[in-house]
Amino acid sequence: MSISSPLSPDAQKTAGEALQASLVDLIDLSLLAKQAHWNVVGPLFKTVHEHLDEVVDTAREYSDQVAERAVALGVNPDGSAVTVAAGTPLSPLAAEWIATEHVVLAVARALDSLSGRFRERVAQTEEADPITQDLLIEITDALEHHRWMFQAQS
């Protein structure tokens, strides 16, 4: 059994690739933010610690929406650890105590990188699938909101 796509094969490929790359980015963002959440120390601990959980919640919520959109288009999402590790653009955080100012900079950089990647996907999906594009626009808005909040702390 399979799920058929409402899109043409070319449009399905374009949207599917954008969704898969977005899924990888969002899963890794949730992992990076959780790693930072567990290891952050310093004078702004509580504020940064709690904001990191907000980033994790955002990334997890949207990763599920992205994966379900892919399925609705007849594309199998792959959120496995191997796929995420192979496809992420984000630099990992060490398993050590990380000062709040370093966490803020690292997360702001990660959000900045992902914002750019999502903006590219928004442009790529404009003609192929406006519904996928809408989802990617919504996610970009949320990422850029978090980006602003972290950059304002640095």
Tab-separated table of C-alpha atoms in Angstrom:
chain	number	residue	atom	x	y	z
A	1	MET	CA	0.000	0.000	0.000
A	2	SER	CA	1.170	3.542	-0.656
A	3	ILE	CA	-0.080	7.104	-0.413
A	4	SER	CA	-0.535	8.790	-3.779
A	5	SER	CA	0.459	12.400	-4.303
A	6	PRO	CA	-1.875	15.191	-5.370
A	7	LEU	CA	1.158	16.812	-7.036
A	8	SER	CA	2.906	16.161	-10.318
A	9	PRO	CA	6.045	14.020	-9.989
A	10	ASP	CA	8.315	17.088	-10.366
A	11	ALA	CA	6.371	19.125	-7.819
A	12	GLN	CA	6.292	16.146	-5.439
A	13	LYS	CA	10.079	15.812	-5.738
A	14	THR	CA	10.657	19.519	-5.057
A	15	ALA	CA	8.280	19.646	-2.088
A	16	GLY	CA	9.463	16.286	-0.755
A	17	GLU	CA	13.119	17.324	-0.803
A	18	ALA	CA	12.300	20.610	0.934
A	19	LEU	CA	10.262	18.822	3.579
A	20	GLN	CA	12.899	16.142	4.183
A	21	ALA	CA	15.674	18.730	4.599
A	22	SER	CA	13.400	20.716	6.921
A	23	LEU	CA	12.697	17.619	8.987
A	24	VAL	CA	16.415	16.980	9.448
A	25	ASP	CA	17.005	20.619	10.418
A	26	LEU	CA	14.176	20.672	12.944
A	27	ILE	CA	15.112	17.378	14.586
A	28	ASP	CA	18.710	18.472	14.963
A	29	LEU	CA	17.648	21.886	16.285
A	30	SER	CA	15.595	20.149	18.973
A	31	LEU	CA	18.595	17.987	19.892
A	32	LEU	CA	21.018	20.919	19.925
A	33	ALA	CA	18.684	23.021	22.072
A	34	LYS	CA	18.127	20.136	24.491
A	35	GLN	CA	21.894	19.529	24.737
A	36	ALA	CA	22.371	23.207	25.547
A	37	HIS	CA	19.438	23.094	28.001
A	38	TRP	CA	21.078	20.294	29.984
A	39	ASN	CA	24.544	21.861	30.087
A	40	VAL	CA	24.008	25.619	30.362
A	41	VAL	CA	25.447	27.393	33.411
A	42	GLY	CA	25.880	31.020	34.355
A	43	PRO	CA	24.195	34.176	35.524
A	44	LEU	CA	21.344	34.037	32.999
A	45	PHE	CA	20.770	30.330	33.557
A	46	LYS	CA	17.037	30.353	34.279
A	47	THR	CA	16.102	32.615	31.365
A	48	VAL	CA	18.255	30.750	28.835
A	49	HIS	CA	17.320	27.324	30.233
A	50	GLU	CA	13.601	28.054	29.865
A	51	HIS	CA	13.941	29.643	26.426
A	52	LEU	CA	15.797	26.565	25.191
A	53	ASP	CA	12.758	24.463	26.100
A	54	GLU	CA	10.622	26.812	23.991
A	55	VAL	CA	12.949	26.226	21.029
A	56	VAL	CA	12.730	22.454	21.580
A	57	ASP	CA	8.933	22.612	21.699
A	58	THR	CA	8.822	24.660	18.486
A	59	ALA	CA	11.198	22.317	16.670
A	60	ARG	CA	9.355	19.187	17.789
A	61	GLU	CA	5.920	20.558	16.924
A	62	TYR	CA	6.983	21.604	13.456
A	63	SER	CA	9.005	18.461	12.759
A	64	ASP	CA	5.800	16.473	13.203
A	65	GLN	CA	3.868	18.825	10.904
A	66	VAL	CA	6.627	18.633	8.274
A	67	ALA	CA	6.711	14.826	8.402
A	68	GLU	CA	2.935	14.590	8.157
A	69	ARG	CA	2.892	17.012	5.212
A	70	ALA	CA	5.459	14.804	3.461
A	71	VAL	CA	3.265	11.756	4.016
A	72	ALA	CA	0.238	13.644	2.670
A	73	LEU	CA	2.261	14.205	-0.510
A	74	GLY	CA	3.198	10.530	-0.797
A	75	VAL	CA	6.751	11.061	0.461
A	76	ASN	CA	8.223	8.931	3.237
A	77	PRO	CA	9.875	11.129	5.889
A	78	ASP	CA	13.156	9.951	7.400
A	79	GLY	CA	13.938	11.263	10.856
A	80	SER	CA	16.356	8.502	11.809
A	81	ALA	CA	19.484	9.363	13.766
A	82	VAL	CA	21.704	8.304	10.864
A	83	THR	CA	19.865	10.557	8.410
A	84	VAL	CA	19.842	13.518	10.786
A	85	ALA	CA	23.552	13.121	11.585
A	86	ALA	CA	24.445	12.885	7.901
A	87	GLY	CA	22.305	15.839	6.811
A	88	THR	CA	22.608	18.466	9.495
A	89	PRO	CA	24.380	21.766	8.903
A	90	LEU	CA	24.550	22.510	12.624
A	91	SER	CA	27.722	22.278	14.672
A	92	PRO	CA	27.283	20.020	17.687
A	93	LEU	CA	27.649	21.239	21.248
A	94	ALA	CA	30.094	19.482	23.535
A	95	ALA	CA	28.871	17.426	26.483
A	96	GLU	CA	30.307	19.854	29.014
A	97	TRP	CA	29.173	22.889	30.982
A	98	ILE	CA	28.554	25.780	28.630
A	99	ALA	CA	28.361	29.381	29.831
A	100	THR	CA	25.091	31.136	29.111
A	101	GLU	CA	26.751	33.653	26.780
A	102	HIS	CA	28.237	30.819	24.695
A	103	VAL	CA	24.900	29.003	24.540
A	104	VAL	CA	23.145	32.189	23.454
A	105	LEU	CA	25.673	32.725	20.647
A	106	ALA	CA	25.612	29.082	19.521
A	107	VAL	CA	21.819	28.907	19.426
A	108	ALA	CA	21.543	32.301	17.709
A	109	ARG	CA	24.004	31.085	15.041
A	110	ALA	CA	22.089	27.837	14.586
A	111	LEU	CA	18.782	29.682	14.235
A	112	ASP	CA	20.351	32.135	11.804
A	113	SER	CA	21.674	29.274	9.666
A	114	LEU	CA	18.343	27.460	9.672
A	115	SER	CA	16.423	30.635	8.917
A	116	GLY	CA	18.455	31.060	5.742
A	117	ARG	CA	17.916	27.437	4.757
A	118	PHE	CA	14.170	27.700	5.328
A	119	ARG	CA	13.959	30.921	3.306
A	120	GLU	CA	15.595	29.080	0.386
A	121	ARG	CA	12.997	26.313	0.670
A	122	VAL	CA	10.179	28.855	0.757
A	123	ALA	CA	11.400	30.148	-2.601
A	124	GLN	CA	11.882	26.620	-3.996
A	125	THR	CA	8.348	25.513	-3.159
A	126	GLU	CA	6.502	28.619	-4.357
A	127	GLU	CA	5.338	27.067	-7.622
A	128	ALA	CA	5.710	23.393	-6.770
A	129	ASP	CA	3.393	23.401	-3.760
A	130	PRO	CA	2.026	26.591	-2.174
A	131	ILE	CA	0.625	24.583	0.757
A	132	THR	CA	4.067	23.271	1.653
A	133	GLN	CA	5.385	26.785	1.124
A	134	ASP	CA	2.840	28.122	3.648
A	135	LEU	CA	4.035	25.624	6.240
A	136	LEU	CA	7.668	26.551	5.586
A	137	ILE	CA	6.822	30.255	5.892
A	138	GLU	CA	5.154	29.606	9.252
A	139	ILE	CA	8.189	27.675	10.482
A	140	THR	CA	10.575	30.374	9.241
A	141	ASP	CA	8.595	32.955	11.188
A	142	ALA	CA	8.861	30.899	14.382
A	143	LEU	CA	12.595	30.274	13.910
A	144	GLU	CA	13.245	33.945	13.241
A	145	HIS	CA	11.271	34.896	16.336
A	146	HIS	CA	13.527	32.673	18.468
A	147	ARG	CA	16.572	33.959	16.559
A	148	TRP	CA	15.661	37.536	17.457
A	149	MET	CA	15.164	36.635	21.123
A	150	PHE	CA	18.559	34.922	21.360
A	151	GLN	CA	20.379	37.645	19.417
A	152	ALA	CA	18.922	40.273	21.731
A	153	GLN	CA	20.653	38.520	24.637
A	154	SER	CA	24.117	38.520	23.068
